[in-house]
Coordinates of C-alpha atoms and ligand atoms in Angstrom, one line a residue:
M2 CA -26.2 26.5 27.7
T3 CA -28.6 29.5 27.6
H4 CA -30.6 29.6 24.5
K5 CA -33.5 31.7 23.3
T6 CA -36.8 29.8 23.4
T7 CA -36.5 29.4 19.7
P8 CA -33.2 27.8 18.9
H9 CA -30.5 29.7 17.1
L10 CA -30.4 28.9 13.4
V11 CA -27.1 27.8 11.8
H12 CA -26.2 27.7 8.1
I13 CA -23.2 25.7 7.1
E14 CA -21.5 25.7 3.7
T15 CA -18.9 23.0 2.9
F16 CA -15.9 23.3 0.6
G17 CA -13.2 20.8 -0.3
C18 CA -13.2 17.0 -0.2
Q19 CA -15.5 14.3 1.1
M20 CA -13.7 14.3 4.4
N21 CA -15.1 17.8 4.9
E22 CA -18.6 16.7 3.8
S23 CA -18.3 14.0 6.5
D24 CA -17.0 16.5 9.1
S25 CA -19.9 18.8 8.4
E26 CA -22.2 15.9 9.3
L27 CA -20.4 15.6 12.6
V28 CA -20.6 19.4 13.2
R29 CA -24.4 19.3 12.5
S30 CA -24.8 16.4 14.9
L31 CA -22.7 18.1 17.7
L32 CA -24.6 21.4 17.4
K33 CA -28.1 19.8 17.2
Q34 CA -27.3 17.9 20.4
D35 CA -26.7 21.2 22.0
G36 CA -30.0 22.7 21.0
F37 CA -29.0 24.5 17.7
A38 CA -31.2 24.1 14.6
F39 CA -30.1 24.3 11.0
T40 CA -31.4 26.2 8.0
D41 CA -30.6 26.2 4.3
D42 CA -31.8 29.9 4.1
R43 CA -28.9 32.3 4.7
E44 CA -31.4 35.1 5.3
R45 CA -32.7 33.5 8.5
A46 CA -29.4 32.3 9.9
D47 CA -28.0 33.6 13.2
V48 CA -24.8 31.7 12.7
M49 CA -23.0 31.1 9.4
L50 CA -20.3 28.5 9.3
M51 CA -17.9 27.7 6.4
N52 CA -16.1 24.4 6.5
T53 CA -13.1 25.3 4.4
C54 CA -10.4 23.6 2.2
A55 CA -6.8 24.7 1.8
I56 CA -5.5 22.2 -0.8
R57 CA -4.9 24.8 -3.6
E58 CA -4.9 28.6 -3.9
N59 CA -8.3 28.6 -5.7
A60 CA -9.8 26.8 -2.6
H61 CA -8.7 29.8 -0.5
N62 CA -10.0 32.3 -3.1
K63 CA -13.5 30.7 -2.9
V64 CA -13.6 31.1 0.8
Y65 CA -12.4 34.7 0.7
G66 CA -15.1 35.4 -1.9
H67 CA -17.8 34.0 0.5
L68 CA -16.3 35.9 3.5
G69 CA -16.8 39.1 1.5
E70 CA -20.5 38.3 1.1
L71 CA -20.9 37.6 4.8
H72 CA -19.2 40.9 5.6
A73 CA -22.0 42.7 3.7
I74 CA -24.7 40.7 5.6
K75 CA -23.0 41.3 9.0
K76 CA -23.2 45.1 8.4
E77 CA -27.0 44.8 8.2
R78 CA -27.8 42.5 11.1
P79 CA -26.3 40.5 14.0
L80 CA -24.5 37.4 12.8
V81 CA -21.9 35.1 14.2
V82 CA -19.4 33.9 11.6
G83 CA -17.4 30.8 12.0
V84 CA -14.6 29.4 9.8
L85 CA -13.9 25.7 10.3
G86 CA -11.8 23.1 8.6
C87 CA -8.4 23.0 6.9
M88 CA -8.1 26.7 6.1
A89 CA -8.9 27.7 9.7
Q90 CA -6.3 25.3 10.9
S91 CA -3.5 26.5 8.5
L92 CA -4.3 30.2 8.1
K93 CA -5.2 31.4 11.6
D94 CA -3.1 34.5 11.6
E95 CA -3.9 35.6 8.1
L96 CA -7.6 35.0 8.7
T97 CA -7.9 36.8 12.0
K98 CA -5.8 39.8 10.8
K99 CA -7.3 40.2 7.4
V100 CA -10.9 39.3 8.2
P101 CA -12.2 41.1 11.3
L102 CA -15.7 39.7 10.9
I103 CA -14.7 36.1 11.9
D104 CA -16.0 35.3 15.5
V105 CA -15.0 31.6 15.7
L106 CA -12.2 29.6 14.2
A107 CA -12.2 25.8 14.7
G108 CA -9.8 23.3 13.1
P109 CA -10.8 19.7 12.1
D110 CA -9.9 18.2 15.5
A111 CA -11.7 20.8 17.6
Y112 CA -15.4 20.4 16.7
R113 CA -16.5 19.1 20.1
Q114 CA -15.8 22.6 21.4
L115 CA -17.8 24.3 18.7
P116 CA -21.2 24.4 20.6
M117 CA -19.6 26.2 23.5
L118 CA -17.6 28.6 21.2
I119 CA -20.7 29.6 19.2
S120 CA -22.9 30.0 22.3
N121 CA -20.3 32.3 23.8
A122 CA -20.0 34.3 20.6
L123 CA -23.9 34.6 20.5
Q124 CA -24.0 35.7 24.1
A125 CA -21.3 38.3 23.7
Q126 CA -23.1 39.6 20.6
E127 CA -26.4 39.9 22.5
Q128 CA -24.6 41.9 25.1
G129 CA -23.3 44.2 22.4
F130 CA -19.7 43.3 22.2
S131 CA -17.7 40.9 20.1
K132 CA -15.7 38.0 21.4
K133 CA -13.4 36.0 19.2
A134 CA -12.8 32.4 20.0
F135 CA -10.3 30.0 18.5
A136 CA -10.0 26.2 18.9
L137 CA -7.1 25.0 16.7
D138 CA -5.4 22.2 18.6
L139 CA -4.7 19.1 16.5
S140 CA -5.1 15.9 18.4
E141 CA -3.4 12.5 18.1
Y142 CA -6.5 10.7 19.3
E143 CA -9.7 12.6 18.3
T144 CA -11.7 10.3 15.9
Y145 CA -15.2 11.6 17.0
D146 CA -16.1 8.0 18.0
G147 CA -19.6 8.0 19.4
V148 CA -20.8 11.1 17.5
M149 CA -23.4 9.8 15.0
P150 CA -23.2 11.9 11.9
D151 CA -26.2 13.9 11.0
R152 CA -26.4 12.7 7.4
E153 CA -27.8 14.5 4.3
G154 CA -30.0 11.7 3.0
G155 CA -29.8 10.1 -0.4
T156 CA -28.2 6.7 -1.2
N157 CA -24.7 7.2 0.2
A158 CA -23.4 7.3 3.8
W159 CA -19.9 8.6 4.4
I160 CA -18.0 6.9 7.2
T161 CA -14.6 8.4 8.2
V162 CA -12.5 5.5 9.3
M163 CA -9.2 7.3 9.8
R164 CA -8.1 10.9 10.2
G165 CA -4.9 12.8 9.4
C166 CA -2.0 11.9 7.3
D167 CA 1.7 11.0 8.1
N168 CA 2.9 10.9 4.5
F169 CA 4.1 14.5 4.1
C170 CA 4.1 14.5 0.3
S171 CA 6.2 17.6 -0.3
F172 CA 3.5 19.6 -2.1
C173 CA 0.6 18.8 0.4
V174 CA -0.9 20.8 3.2
V175 CA -3.1 18.1 4.6
P176 CA -0.6 16.7 7.2
Y177 CA -0.5 20.3 8.6
T178 CA -4.3 20.9 8.5
R179 CA -5.4 17.5 9.7
G180 CA -2.5 16.4 11.9
R181 CA -1.3 12.9 12.6
E182 CA -2.7 9.7 11.2
R183 CA -5.1 7.8 13.6
S184 CA -7.6 5.1 12.9
R185 CA -11.0 4.5 14.5
D186 CA -12.0 1.5 16.5
P187 CA -13.4 -1.1 14.0
Q188 CA -16.4 -1.9 16.2
S189 CA -17.6 1.7 16.2
I190 CA -17.2 1.8 12.4
L191 CA -19.3 -1.4 12.1
A192 CA -21.9 0.0 14.4
E193 CA -22.1 3.1 12.3
A194 CA -22.4 1.0 9.1
Q195 CA -25.4 -0.9 10.7
Q196 CA -27.0 2.4 11.7
A197 CA -26.6 3.7 8.2
A198 CA -28.2 0.5 6.8
A199 CA -31.1 0.8 9.3
L200 CA -31.7 4.4 8.1
G201 CA -32.0 3.0 4.5
Y202 CA -28.6 3.9 3.0
K203 CA -27.6 1.5 0.3
Q204 CA -24.0 2.5 -0.2
I205 CA -21.2 3.2 2.3
T206 CA -18.1 5.2 1.3
L207 CA -15.2 4.7 3.7
L208 CA -13.2 7.8 4.0
G209 CA -9.7 8.9 5.1
Q210 CA -6.9 11.0 3.6
N211 CA -5.0 7.8 3.4
V212 CA -7.8 5.4 3.8
N213 CA -6.0 2.2 3.0
S214 CA -3.3 2.8 5.7
Y215 CA -6.1 2.1 8.2
R216 CA -4.8 0.0 11.1
S217 CA -6.3 -0.8 14.5
D218 CA -4.7 -3.7 16.5
D219 CA -4.9 -6.7 14.1
W220 CA -7.4 -4.9 11.8
D221 CA -6.1 -3.6 8.5
F222 CA -8.0 -2.0 5.7
A223 CA -8.7 -5.3 3.9
K224 CA -10.3 -6.8 7.0
L225 CA -12.3 -3.7 7.7
I226 CA -13.7 -3.3 4.2
L227 CA -14.7 -6.9 4.1
A228 CA -16.5 -6.6 7.5
V229 CA -18.3 -3.4 6.4
A230 CA -19.3 -5.1 3.1
D231 CA -21.0 -7.8 5.1
T232 CA -23.4 -5.3 6.8
P233 CA -26.9 -6.6 6.0
G234 CA -28.8 -4.0 3.8
I235 CA -25.7 -2.4 2.4
E236 CA -25.4 -3.1 -1.3
R237 CA -22.3 -1.2 -2.2
V238 CA -19.1 -0.2 -0.5
R239 CA -16.6 2.3 -1.9
F240 CA -13.5 4.0 -0.4
T241 CA -11.4 7.1 -1.0
S242 CA -8.7 8.2 -1.1
P243 CA -6.1 5.5 -1.1
H244 CA -2.4 5.8 -1.5
P245 CA -0.7 3.5 -4.0
K246 CA 1.8 2.4 -1.4
D247 CA -0.9 0.5 0.7
F248 CA -2.3 -2.1 -1.7
P249 CA -1.3 -5.4 -0.3
R250 CA -2.6 -8.5 -2.2
P251 CA -5.3 -9.3 0.4
L252 CA -6.9 -5.9 -0.2
L253 CA -6.9 -6.5 -4.0
E254 CA -8.4 -9.9 -3.4
A255 CA -11.1 -8.4 -1.1
I256 CA -12.1 -6.0 -3.9
A257 CA -11.9 -8.8 -6.5
T258 CA -14.0 -11.3 -4.6
H259 CA -16.6 -9.5 -2.5
P260 CA -19.6 -8.7 -4.7
K261 CA -20.5 -5.6 -2.6
I262 CA -17.1 -3.9 -2.8
C263 CA -17.2 -1.7 -5.9
K264 CA -14.7 -2.4 -8.7
H265 CA -13.4 1.2 -8.7
I266 CA -10.0 2.3 -7.4
H267 CA -8.9 5.9 -7.3
L268 CA -5.1 5.6 -7.6
P269 CA -3.5 9.1 -7.4
L270 CA -0.4 9.0 -9.7
Q271 CA 0.7 12.7 -9.4
S272 CA 3.5 12.4 -11.9
G273 CA 4.9 10.1 -14.5
S274 CA 8.5 11.1 -13.8
D275 CA 10.6 9.3 -11.3
R276 CA 12.6 12.4 -10.4
I277 CA 9.5 14.4 -9.8
L278 CA 7.8 11.5 -7.8
D279 CA 11.0 11.5 -5.6
L280 CA 10.9 15.3 -5.1
M281 CA 7.2 14.9 -4.2
G282 CA 8.0 12.2 -1.6
R283 CA 5.4 9.9 -3.0
L284 CA 7.3 6.7 -2.0
Y285 CA 6.8 4.8 -5.3
T286 CA 8.4 4.9 -8.8
T287 CA 6.6 4.8 -12.1
D288 CA 7.7 1.2 -12.3
D289 CA 6.0 0.3 -9.0
Y290 CA 2.9 2.1 -10.1
R291 CA 2.7 0.3 -13.5
K292 CA 3.2 -3.1 -11.7
L293 CA 0.4 -2.2 -9.3
V294 CA -1.9 -1.3 -12.2
D295 CA -1.0 -4.6 -13.9
Q296 CA -1.6 -6.6 -10.8
I297 CA -5.0 -4.8 -10.2
R298 CA -6.1 -5.4 -13.8
Q299 CA -5.1 -9.1 -13.6
L300 CA -7.0 -9.7 -10.4
I301 CA -10.0 -7.5 -11.2
P302 CA -10.4 -7.3 -15.0
D303 CA -13.5 -5.1 -14.9
I304 CA -11.8 -2.5 -12.6
V305 CA -12.4 1.2 -13.2
L306 CA -9.2 3.2 -12.5
T307 CA -9.2 7.0 -11.9
T308 CA -6.4 9.2 -10.8
D309 CA -5.1 12.7 -9.7
I310 CA -2.2 14.4 -11.5
I311 CA -0.2 17.6 -10.7
C312 CA 1.3 19.6 -13.5
G313 CA 4.1 22.0 -13.2
F314 CA 5.5 20.9 -9.9
C315 CA 8.8 22.6 -9.0
S316 CA 11.5 22.2 -11.7
E317 CA 9.3 19.8 -13.9
T318 CA 10.8 19.9 -17.4
D319 CA 8.9 19.5 -20.7
E320 CA 10.5 16.0 -21.0
E321 CA 9.2 15.1 -17.5
F322 CA 5.8 16.3 -18.3
N323 CA 5.9 14.2 -21.5
Q324 CA 6.6 11.2 -19.4
T325 CA 3.4 11.9 -17.4
Y326 CA 1.6 12.3 -20.7
Q327 CA 2.9 9.0 -22.0
L328 CA 2.1 7.2 -18.8
V329 CA -1.5 8.5 -18.9
E330 CA -1.7 7.3 -22.6
Q331 CA -0.5 3.9 -21.6
V332 CA -2.5 3.3 -18.4
R333 CA -5.8 4.6 -19.8
F334 CA -7.6 5.9 -16.7
H335 CA -11.3 6.2 -16.8
S336 CA -11.0 9.8 -15.5
A337 CA -8.4 12.0 -14.0
F338 CA -8.4 15.1 -11.9
V339 CA -5.6 17.3 -13.3
F340 CA -4.3 20.2 -11.2
A341 CA -1.8 22.9 -11.7
Y342 CA 0.8 22.9 -8.8
S343 CA -0.1 25.4 -6.2
E344 CA 2.5 26.2 -3.6
R345 CA 1.2 25.8 0.0
K346 CA 2.9 27.7 2.9
N347 CA 5.1 25.7 5.2
T348 CA 5.1 22.5 3.1
I349 CA 8.3 20.7 2.4
A350 CA 8.2 21.9 -1.3
A351 CA 7.6 25.5 -0.2
R352 CA 10.6 25.4 2.0
K353 CA 13.0 23.4 -0.3
Y354 CA 12.1 23.9 -3.9
P355 CA 11.2 27.2 -5.8
D356 CA 7.8 27.3 -7.5
D357 CA 9.6 28.0 -10.8
I358 CA 7.2 26.9 -13.5
S359 CA 5.2 29.8 -14.9
N360 CA 1.4 29.8 -14.7
E361 CA 1.2 29.8 -18.5
V362 CA 3.3 26.6 -18.8
K363 CA 1.3 25.0 -15.9
S364 CA -2.0 25.8 -17.7
L365 CA -0.7 24.5 -21.0
R366 CA 0.3 21.2 -19.5
V367 CA -3.0 20.9 -17.6
Q368 CA -4.9 21.5 -20.8
R369 CA -2.9 18.9 -22.8
L370 CA -3.6 16.3 -20.2
V371 CA -7.2 17.2 -19.9
D372 CA -7.6 16.9 -23.7
L373 CA -5.9 13.6 -23.8
Q374 CA -7.9 12.3 -20.8
R375 CA -11.2 13.4 -22.4
E376 CA -10.5 11.2 -25.5
I377 CA -9.5 8.2 -23.4
G378 CA -12.5 8.6 -21.0
A379 CA -14.9 8.9 -23.9
A380 CA -13.3 5.8 -25.7
L381 CA -13.5 3.7 -22.5
N382 CA -17.1 4.8 -21.9
R383 CA -18.1 3.9 -25.5
D384 CA -17.0 0.3 -24.8
Y385 CA -20.2 0.1 -22.6
I386 CA -22.5 0.8 -25.6
G387 CA -24.6 -2.3 -26.2
Q388 CA -24.0 -3.8 -22.7
R389 CA -26.7 -4.2 -20.1
V390 CA -25.3 -2.8 -16.8
P391 CA -26.6 -2.8 -13.2
I392 CA -27.2 0.7 -11.9
L393 CA -27.9 2.0 -8.5
V394 CA -30.5 4.8 -8.9
E395 CA -29.2 7.9 -7.1
R396 CA -31.4 11.0 -8.0
D397 CA -33.0 13.1 -10.7
A398 CA -30.5 14.1 -13.4
T399 CA -29.1 17.6 -12.9
R400 CA -30.3 18.6 -16.4
S401 CA -33.9 17.3 -16.1
P402 CA -36.3 16.0 -13.5
D403 CA -37.7 13.7 -16.3
Q404 CA -34.5 11.7 -16.2
W405 CA -32.8 9.5 -13.6
M406 CA -29.1 9.6 -12.7
G407 CA -27.5 6.5 -11.3
K408 CA -24.1 4.9 -11.0
T409 CA -22.5 1.8 -12.3
D410 CA -20.5 -0.4 -9.9
G411 CA -17.4 1.3 -11.3
N412 CA -18.8 4.7 -10.3
I413 CA -19.6 5.9 -13.9
A414 CA -22.7 8.1 -14.1
V415 CA -25.6 6.8 -16.2
I416 CA -28.6 8.9 -17.3
W417 CA -31.9 7.7 -18.8
N418 CA -35.4 8.9 -19.3
K419 CA -37.9 8.1 -16.6
G420 CA -40.5 5.6 -17.9
T421 CA -43.4 3.9 -16.4
E422 CA -41.2 1.7 -14.2
P423 CA -41.7 2.8 -10.6
L424 CA -38.0 3.5 -9.6
Q425 CA -36.8 5.3 -6.5
P426 CA -33.4 6.4 -5.4
G427 CA -31.7 3.4 -3.7
M428 CA -33.2 0.8 -6.1
F429 CA -31.2 -1.2 -8.6
T430 CA -32.1 -1.4 -12.3
T431 CA -30.3 -3.1 -15.2
R432 CA -30.3 -1.1 -18.4
L433 CA -29.0 -1.2 -22.0
I434 CA -26.3 1.5 -22.6
T435 CA -27.0 3.2 -25.9
D436 CA -24.7 6.2 -25.9
A437 CA -21.6 7.6 -24.1
T438 CA -19.6 10.8 -23.5
T439 CA -16.5 11.4 -21.3
A440 CA -18.8 12.5 -18.5
A441 CA -21.6 9.9 -18.6
L442 CA -23.3 6.9 -20.1
F443 CA -26.8 7.1 -21.5
A444 CA -29.3 4.2 -21.2
E445 CA -32.6 3.1 -22.6
Ligands
SAH527 N1 -4.7 11.9 0.2 C1 -4.9 11.9 -1.1 C2 -4.9 13.3 -1.7 C3 -5.7 14.3 -1.2 S1 -5.6 15.8 -2.0 C4 -3.8 11.2 -1.8 O1 -2.7 11.1 -1.3 O2 -4.1 10.7 -2.9 C5 -6.3 15.5 -3.6 C6 -5.4 15.8 -4.7 O3 -5.1 17.2 -4.7 C7 -4.0 15.2 -4.7 O4 -4.0 13.8 -5.1 C8 -3.2 16.1 -5.6 O5 -3.3 15.6 -6.9 C9 -3.9 17.4 -5.4 N2 -3.0 18.3 -4.7 C10 -2.7 18.3 -3.4 N3 -1.9 19.3 -3.0 C11 -1.7 20.1 -4.2 C12 -1.0 21.2 -4.5 N4 -0.3 21.8 -3.6 N5 -1.1 21.7 -5.7 C13 -1.9 21.1 -6.7 N6 -2.6 20.0 -6.4 C14 -2.5 19.5 -5.2
SF4_528 FE1 -1.4 14.9 1.0 FE2 0.3 12.9 0.4 FE3 -1.2 12.8 2.6 FE4 -2.4 12.5 0.3 S1 -0.8 11.1 1.1 S2 -3.1 13.8 2.0 S3 -1.2 13.9 -1.0 S4 0.4 14.2 2.2
F3S529 FE1 -9.1 20.3 1.4 FE2 -8.7 19.6 3.8 FE3 -9.9 18.0 2.2 S1 -7.3 20.8 2.6 S2 -9.0 18.5 0.2 S3 -10.7 19.9 2.9 S4 -8.4 17.5 3.8

């Protein structure tokens, strides 16, 4: 590659889920290997990348907003603009037609080509013309094995263990943006876990859009997470996001028995109506879901359960929404992400079922669930008052540099005033919980 004597500076902004955070670490690694450098300062960047999300319409809107800003910058000075990730993959035509400022589009399986695409775009720009380059092939094999992520620092290391999704839930765009399910070689995952431990990371979060459907020869997710949890130096192992259909008993036993596997399961429910679950193609009934929750709570009594719910999916009646409301009341999740259904182009739902619930009704349903969940979350958090809980120190609290923020094993945030005790991020401390809100616990 031909580069200026000073390397070109790249700025990357990441939207969407943890998979995208993890992918941006791969992108940084691949570009640095090729002589690029990174900057947090947009003013100095020669290249601006956006790693985008397509899961709901508001994810798109955020990206369009940022593209507008880049447009203004690009009028003032030379700039290469690249759009990566799920929106690049799913909206190629719309993006290239509507937004002439984009030079490079690359989907989630095409990042190995990124250094070349960006170099070409920079070269073209230096010679006074613009060259657009797209890399949008999805792959059945790409797992970026051998690319060591360029991590952000802190206490947590993401490790993507599988990519893609074959579930095709009718509302979801992910199978189209990230392609077919494929799992990484376990030995390369374990090597990456050891490297993360050697760099001082205390926590590993295993990632995949369907993380518990991991399979590689005779390795399933239970075997993998147990092996990762045995990595010397790693104190906590988490995983996201699992699908309720892939919780065989050995996985629950692994979570129950291994002291380093955190007692937190994110268990996306989506709906409390069997008819809606069937239309969504979720592959379980409310009865299956309840039985799974019972089994989990029996085996792991101190488990923290969280969930995702969609309100106002095609043809959802008031009665069906009420079933969701009642199931949330009964299960008592620690927290829930509640979304209004957002139709995604080309998905099964977009092709088969009209998006016939008004925005007003969707918002009202979302608000009712959010209100209910706020009460339940606060009540469950108040149960910790008076208990001494082990906390992994993560960072300064957002509100004040005079306070620490850390997490319980169950992934609940705890905030306390810094005292004379010499704590550092990555250390453990055990503290008495004195107060609680829906969002956090407060300790002495
Ligand atoms: N693989 C994960 C989900 C990833 S997307 C899983 O199966 O659990 C995260 C959440 O976004 C989903 O659980 C769902 O609640 C929500 N979501 C996905 N597509 C959506 C859509 N079209 N409209 C509204 N919410 C959606
Ligand atoms: Fe989307 Fe369903 Fe796959 Fe999750 S399991 S990523 S909701 S298709
Ligand atoms: Fe968004 Fe893609 Fe993640 S659509 S939620 S960034 S997998």
